[in-house]
Amino acid sequence: LNYFRSDKIIITMRNEINEAHEAEEDYSKASKRKIVVPGELIASGDDYLPGEGTRKEGDNIYSIRFGLAEELGKVVRVISIFGTFIPRKNNVVIGRIIDITYNGWLADIDSASSAFIPIEEVPRFINRNEMDQFLNIGDVIAAKIWSVKTKGIDLAMKGKGLGKIEDGFIFRIIPSRVPRVIGREGSMISIIKEKTGCNITVGQNGWIWIKGQSIESEIKARKAIEFVSDKVHIEGLTEKVEQWFEENE
């Protein structure tokens, strides 16, 4: 199982991490999604602009991958159902500290490139001789990507809701399915939070943090998220999730 549980007690991070994540990309303007295959016509007209996973020929926009097509305003894009995490500036991610250097910490965020947290990008002064007391190898963090370069990714922990995660557990889903798990205006993840009473943060890299009042509620939240992740291509998924909760009371 790709998850772990911490024995430490969190005091201030629960709601703040969620707030930081909810400030992420807004999916509320997305139109109805549909499954498309490479070469399929998605939209036609001068008003449409090609986004990620598409190409434009004349007035027509075609898919270049298998996935979910959607319109974000005038932009048409295709979200890969099986794609890996592509780091972008301002993504909130969940990662694990894997090394400590003189200038900061290295973190694994499930990206092909390494991620680095400079000592200057943490919220308080850190003595270089005591860096492991602030973040040690194995610690889990919520951070924001502030720079993506050829040689690597720079992370920042200055900001509301960013920092060390010290309670609950994390697990992973396919990163390209994160938008479906979040839902438009956070609707899907809000349902799961409400039904389970859990604090949940969905990292754009596919790692998800859950903390509830009991192990049972945390397990239910995880199963609900996995239910959504496994059925991203289905229409009327919100209703099916509501039904799933009714059947699993």
C-alpha positions as a LaTeX table, in Angstrom:
\begin{tabular}{lrrr}
\hline
Residue & $x$ (\AA) & $y$ (\AA) & $z$ (\AA) \\
\hline
Leu1 & 0.00 & 0.00 & 0.00 \\
Asn2 & 1.31 & 3.44 & $-0.94$ \\
Tyr3 & 0.56 & 5.25 & 2.27 \\
Phe4 & 2.03 & 5.86 & 5.68 \\
Arg5 & 0.81 & 7.03 & 9.03 \\
Ser6 & 2.57 & 9.47 & 11.37 \\
Asp7 & 2.65 & 9.19 & 15.15 \\
Lys8 & 2.99 & 12.94 & 15.70 \\
Ile9 & 0.15 & 15.36 & 16.45 \\
Ile10 & $-0.70$ & 18.20 & 14.09 \\
Ile11 & $-1.77$ & 21.47 & 15.66 \\
Thr12 & $-2.23$ & 24.17 & 13.03 \\
Met13 & $-1.75$ & 22.69 & 9.57 \\
Arg14 & $-5.04$ & 20.86 & 8.86 \\
Asn15 & $-7.33$ & 23.60 & 7.62 \\
Glu16 & $-4.55$ & 25.84 & 6.35 \\
Ile17 & $-3.16$ & 23.22 & 3.97 \\
Asn18 & $-6.63$ & 22.77 & 2.52 \\
Glu19 & $-6.95$ & 26.53 & 2.04 \\
Ala20 & $-3.66$ & 26.67 & 0.19 \\
His21 & $-4.76$ & 23.88 & $-2.09$ \\
Glu22 & $-8.17$ & 25.42 & $-2.75$ \\
Ala23 & $-6.37$ & 28.51 & $-4.04$ \\
Glu24 & $-5.08$ & 26.34 & $-6.89$ \\
Glu25 & $-6.36$ & 26.29 & $-10.46$ \\
Asp26 & $-10.11$ & 26.95 & $-10.76$ \\
Tyr27 & $-12.02$ & 24.27 & $-12.61$ \\
Ser28 & $-15.38$ & 25.95 & $-12.18$ \\
Lys29 & $-15.42$ & 27.36 & $-15.70$ \\
Ala30 & $-14.86$ & 23.98 & $-17.31$ \\
Ser31 & $-17.54$ & 22.71 & $-19.65$ \\
Lys32 & $-18.88$ & 19.17 & $-19.67$ \\
Arg33 & $-16.03$ & 16.71 & $-20.16$ \\
Lys34 & $-16.05$ & 13.92 & $-22.73$ \\
Ile35 & $-13.71$ & 11.08 & $-23.67$ \\
Val36 & $-11.71$ & 11.72 & $-26.85$ \\
Val37 & $-9.07$ & 9.83 & $-28.82$ \\
Pro38 & $-6.08$ & 11.17 & $-30.80$ \\
Gly39 & $-7.22$ & 12.90 & $-33.99$ \\
Glu40 & $-10.80$ & 13.43 & $-32.81$ \\
Leu41 & $-12.42$ & 16.79 & $-33.56$ \\
Ile42 & $-13.24$ & 18.56 & $-30.27$ \\
Ala43 & $-14.34$ & 22.06 & $-31.29$ \\
Ser44 & $-14.68$ & 24.21 & $-34.35$ \\
Gly45 & $-14.70$ & 28.00 & $-34.71$ \\
Asp46 & $-12.50$ & 31.12 & $-34.61$ \\
Asp47 & $-13.27$ & 31.70 & $-30.93$ \\
Tyr48 & $-11.54$ & 28.55 & $-29.69$ \\
Leu49 & $-7.89$ & 28.36 & $-28.70$ \\
Pro50 & $-5.85$ & 25.13 & $-28.49$ \\
Gly51 & $-4.71$ & 24.16 & $-25.02$ \\
Glu52 & $-2.78$ & 21.27 & $-23.56$ \\
Gly53 & $-3.22$ & 18.00 & $-25.46$ \\
Thr54 & $-4.69$ & 19.60 & $-28.58$ \\
Arg55 & $-3.70$ & 21.00 & $-31.98$ \\
Lys56 & $-5.43$ & 23.51 & $-34.25$ \\
Glu57 & $-5.91$ & 23.14 & $-37.99$ \\
Gly58 & $-7.78$ & 26.02 & $-39.54$ \\
Asp59 & $-10.80$ & 26.63 & $-37.35$ \\
Asn60 & $-10.80$ & 23.09 & $-35.96$ \\
Ile61 & $-9.21$ & 21.86 & $-32.75$ \\
Tyr62 & $-8.23$ & 18.18 & $-32.53$ \\
Ser63 & $-7.09$ & 15.96 & $-29.70$ \\
Ile64 & $-3.53$ & 14.63 & $-29.75$ \\
Arg65 & $-4.03$ & 12.23 & $-26.85$ \\
Phe66 & $-6.52$ & 9.88 & $-25.26$ \\
Gly67 & $-8.24$ & 11.61 & $-22.39$ \\
Leu68 & $-10.99$ & 13.95 & $-21.17$ \\
Ala69 & $-11.72$ & 16.99 & $-23.36$ \\
Glu70 & $-13.04$ & 20.16 & $-21.77$ \\
Glu71 & $-13.43$ & 23.86 & $-22.48$ \\
Leu72 & $-12.02$ & 26.44 & $-20.07$ \\
Gly73 & $-13.51$ & 29.65 & $-21.38$ \\
Lys74 & $-12.23$ & 29.82 & $-24.95$ \\
Val75 & $-9.41$ & 27.35 & $-24.36$ \\
Val76 & $-9.92$ & 23.69 & $-25.28$ \\
Arg77 & $-7.70$ & 21.10 & $-23.63$ \\
Val78 & $-7.45$ & 17.35 & $-23.13$ \\
Ile79 & $-6.60$ & 15.94 & $-19.71$ \\
Ser80 & $-4.69$ & 12.68 & $-20.01$ \\
Ile81 & $-6.28$ & 9.85 & $-18.04$ \\
Phe82 & $-3.03$ & 7.93 & $-17.68$ \\
Gly83 & $-0.47$ & 10.73 & $-17.73$ \\
Thr84 & 2.34 & 11.37 & $-15.26$ \\
Phe85 & 2.75 & 14.49 & $-13.16$ \\
Ile86 & 3.97 & 17.53 & $-15.10$ \\
Pro87 & 5.17 & 20.15 & $-12.58$ \\
Arg88 & 3.95 & 23.70 & $-13.14$ \\
Lys89 & 4.57 & 26.94 & $-11.32$ \\
Asn90 & 2.18 & 27.52 & $-8.38$ \\
Asn91 & 1.18 & 23.85 & $-8.11$ \\
Val92 & 0.73 & 22.81 & $-4.49$ \\
Val93 & 2.35 & 19.40 & $-4.06$ \\
Ile94 & 2.89 & 16.90 & $-1.27$ \\
Gly95 & 6.38 & 15.48 & $-1.00$ \\
Arg96 & 8.85 & 13.71 & 1.25 \\
Ile97 & 12.26 & 15.01 & 2.37 \\
Ile98 & 14.99 & 12.72 & 1.02 \\
Asp99 & 18.18 & 14.66 & 1.76 \\
Ile100 & 19.57 & 17.70 & 3.58 \\
Thr101 & 22.20 & 19.95 & 2.03 \\
Tyr102 & 23.99 & 23.05 & 3.29 \\
Asn103 & 21.54 & 25.32 & 1.45 \\
Gly104 & 18.25 & 23.47 & 1.90 \\
Trp105 & 16.38 & 20.21 & 1.52 \\
Leu106 & 15.78 & 17.81 & $-1.36$ \\
Ala107 & 12.24 & 16.48 & $-1.71$ \\
Asp108 & 10.67 & 13.66 & $-3.67$ \\
Ile109 & 7.47 & 14.91 & $-5.33$ \\
Asp110 & 7.11 & 12.09 & $-7.86$ \\
Ser111 & 8.61 & 14.11 & $-10.68$ \\
Ala112 & 11.38 & 13.21 & $-13.10$ \\
Ser113 & 13.26 & 16.26 & $-11.84$ \\
Ser114 & 14.47 & 16.67 & $-8.29$ \\
Ala115 & 12.78 & 19.24 & $-6.07$ \\
Phe116 & 14.71 & 21.59 & $-3.82$ \\
Ile117 & 13.55 & 23.74 & $-0.90$ \\
Pro118 & 16.07 & 26.57 & $-0.33$ \\
Ile119 & 16.63 & 27.47 & 3.30 \\
Glu120 & 15.54 & 31.01 & 2.38 \\
Glu121 & 12.10 & 29.72 & 1.30 \\
Val122 & 10.94 & 28.50 & 4.70 \\
Pro123 & 8.78 & 30.71 & 6.93 \\
Arg124 & 11.30 & 31.36 & 9.71 \\
Phe125 & 15.01 & 31.65 & 10.35 \\
Ile126 & 16.78 & 28.29 & 10.42 \\
Asn127 & 20.24 & 27.73 & 11.90 \\
Arg128 & 22.20 & 25.76 & 9.30 \\
Asn129 & 23.49 & 23.52 & 12.08 \\
Glu130 & 19.94 & 22.64 & 13.11 \\
Met131 & 18.25 & 22.12 & 9.75 \\
Asp132 & 17.27 & 18.56 & 10.61 \\
Gln133 & 15.26 & 19.87 & 13.57 \\
Phe134 & 13.04 & 21.83 & 11.20 \\
Leu135 & 12.80 & 19.22 & 8.40 \\
Asn136 & 14.42 & 15.82 & 8.62 \\
Ile137 & 14.73 & 12.98 & 6.13 \\
Gly138 & 11.39 & 11.20 & 5.86 \\
Asp139 & 9.29 & 14.22 & 6.85 \\
Val140 & 6.31 & 14.99 & 4.63 \\
Ile141 & 5.62 & 18.52 & 3.46 \\
Ala142 & 3.08 & 20.57 & 1.54 \\
Ala143 & 4.89 & 23.08 & $-0.66$ \\
Lys144 & 4.30 & 25.27 & $-3.67$ \\
Ile145 & 6.30 & 25.13 & $-6.89$ \\
Trp146 & 7.70 & 28.59 & $-7.57$ \\
Ser147 & 10.18 & 27.70 & $-10.31$ \\
Val148 & 10.53 & 24.91 & $-12.88$ \\
Lys149 & 13.93 & 24.73 & $-14.54$ \\
Thr150 & 15.77 & 22.26 & $-16.74$ \\
Lys151 & 17.97 & 21.18 & $-13.85$ \\
Gly152 & 15.21 & 20.85 & $-11.30$ \\
Ile153 & 12.24 & 22.27 & $-9.42$ \\
Asp154 & 12.34 & 24.89 & $-6.69$ \\
Leu155 & 9.77 & 24.71 & $-3.91$ \\
Ala156 & 8.63 & 27.32 & $-1.41$ \\
Met157 & 7.11 & 26.85 & 2.02 \\
Lys158 & 6.41 & 30.53 & 2.64 \\
Gly159 & 2.67 & 30.87 & 2.45 \\
Lys160 & $-0.55$ & 30.01 & 4.19 \\
Gly161 & $-1.04$ & 26.30 & 4.57 \\
Leu162 & 2.45 & 25.30 & 3.45 \\
Gly163 & 4.75 & 23.35 & 5.72 \\
Lys164 & 5.33 & 20.07 & 7.47 \\
Ile165 & 2.52 & 17.51 & 7.67 \\
Glu166 & 2.57 & 15.70 & 10.98 \\
Asp167 & $-0.56$ & 13.62 & 11.21 \\
Gly168 & $-2.96$ & 11.48 & 9.20 \\
Phe169 & $-1.79$ & 9.45 & 6.21 \\
Ile170 & $-1.08$ & 9.94 & 2.52 \\
Phe171 & $-1.62$ & 7.79 & $-0.55$ \\
Arg172 & $-1.33$ & 8.29 & $-4.29$ \\
Ile173 & $-3.59$ & 8.36 & $-7.34$ \\
Ile174 & $-2.72$ & 8.93 & $-10.99$ \\
Pro175 & $-1.87$ & 12.67 & $-11.15$ \\
Ser176 & $-3.88$ & 13.31 & $-14.32$ \\
Arg177 & $-7.02$ & 12.27 & $-12.43$ \\
Val178 & $-6.61$ & 14.94 & $-9.77$ \\
Pro179 & $-8.94$ & 17.48 & $-11.48$ \\
Arg180 & $-11.78$ & 14.94 & $-11.47$ \\
Val181 & $-11.21$ & 14.15 & $-7.79$ \\
Ile182 & $-11.29$ & 17.85 & $-6.93$ \\
Gly183 & $-14.31$ & 18.58 & $-9.10$ \\
Arg184 & $-15.54$ & 21.92 & $-10.38$ \\
Glu185 & $-15.21$ & 24.57 & $-7.70$ \\
Gly186 & $-13.98$ & 21.78 & $-5.43$ \\
Ser187 & $-17.43$ & 20.16 & $-5.52$ \\
Met188 & $-16.32$ & 16.52 & $-5.57$ \\
Ile189 & $-13.75$ & 16.72 & $-2.79$ \\
Ser190 & $-16.18$ & 18.82 & $-0.74$ \\
Ile191 & $-18.72$ & 15.99 & $-0.86$ \\
Ile192 & $-16.13$ & 13.52 & 0.37 \\
Lys193 & $-15.02$ & 15.87 & 3.17 \\
Glu194 & $-18.62$ & 16.41 & 4.25 \\
Lys195 & $-19.57$ & 12.73 & 4.19 \\
Thr196 & $-16.48$ & 11.57 & 6.10 \\
Gly197 & $-15.67$ & 14.56 & 8.30 \\
Cys198 & $-12.05$ & 14.35 & 7.19 \\
Asn199 & $-9.53$ & 17.05 & 6.36 \\
Ile200 & $-8.23$ & 16.30 & 2.88 \\
Thr201 & $-5.55$ & 17.86 & 0.71 \\
Val202 & $-5.14$ & 16.74 & $-2.90$ \\
Gly203 & $-1.68$ & 17.52 & $-4.25$ \\
Gln204 & $-1.40$ & 18.20 & $-7.97$ \\
Asn205 & 1.26 & 15.47 & $-8.08$ \\
Gly206 & $-1.33$ & 12.86 & $-7.10$ \\
Trp207 & $-0.41$ & 12.53 & $-3.44$ \\
Ile208 & $-3.37$ & 12.96 & $-1.12$ \\
Trp209 & $-3.36$ & 13.68 & 2.62 \\
Ile210 & $-6.25$ & 12.58 & 4.83 \\
Lys211 & $-6.82$ & 13.21 & 8.53 \\
Gly212 & $-10.05$ & 12.23 & 10.23 \\
Gln213 & $-11.47$ & 11.66 & 13.67 \\
Ser214 & $-11.06$ & 7.90 & 13.29 \\
Ile215 & $-9.28$ & 5.34 & 11.16 \\
Glu216 & $-12.66$ & 4.20 & 9.84 \\
Ser217 & $-13.51$ & 7.67 & 8.52 \\
Glu218 & $-10.08$ & 7.99 & 6.92 \\
Ile219 & $-10.44$ & 4.62 & 5.19 \\
Lys220 & $-13.89$ & 5.60 & 3.90 \\
Ala221 & $-12.49$ & 8.86 & 2.51 \\
Arg222 & $-9.70$ & 7.01 & 0.76 \\
Lys223 & $-12.10$ & 4.47 & $-0.76$ \\
Ala224 & $-14.36$ & 7.28 & $-1.98$ \\
Ile225 & $-11.44$ & 9.06 & $-3.63$ \\
Glu226 & $-10.30$ & 5.83 & $-5.26$ \\
Phe227 & $-13.88$ & 5.26 & $-6.45$ \\
Val228 & $-13.80$ & 8.65 & $-8.21$ \\
Ser229 & $-10.29$ & 8.09 & $-9.57$ \\
Asp230 & $-11.30$ & 4.75 & $-11.10$ \\
Lys231 & $-14.34$ & 6.26 & $-12.85$ \\
Val232 & $-13.07$ & 9.56 & $-14.23$ \\
His233 & $-14.55$ & 8.84 & $-17.67$ \\
Ile234 & $-18.13$ & 8.33 & $-16.39$ \\
Glu235 & $-20.77$ & 11.04 & $-16.75$ \\
Gly236 & $-22.93$ & 11.87 & $-13.73$ \\
Leu237 & $-20.12$ & 10.91 & $-11.39$ \\
Thr238 & $-21.31$ & 13.22 & $-8.60$ \\
Glu239 & $-24.60$ & 11.33 & $-8.36$ \\
Lys240 & $-22.75$ & 8.02 & $-8.38$ \\
Val241 & $-20.55$ & 9.18 & $-5.51$ \\
Glu242 & $-23.61$ & 10.21 & $-3.51$ \\
Gln243 & $-25.07$ & 6.78 & $-4.18$ \\
Trp244 & $-21.81$ & 5.14 & $-3.15$ \\
Phe245 & $-21.97$ & 6.85 & 0.22 \\
Glu246 & $-25.57$ & 5.78 & 0.71 \\
Glu247 & $-24.56$ & 2.18 & 0.04 \\
Asn248 & $-21.56$ & 2.40 & 2.36 \\
Glu249 & $-23.12$ & 4.02 & 5.43 \\
\hline
\end{tabular}
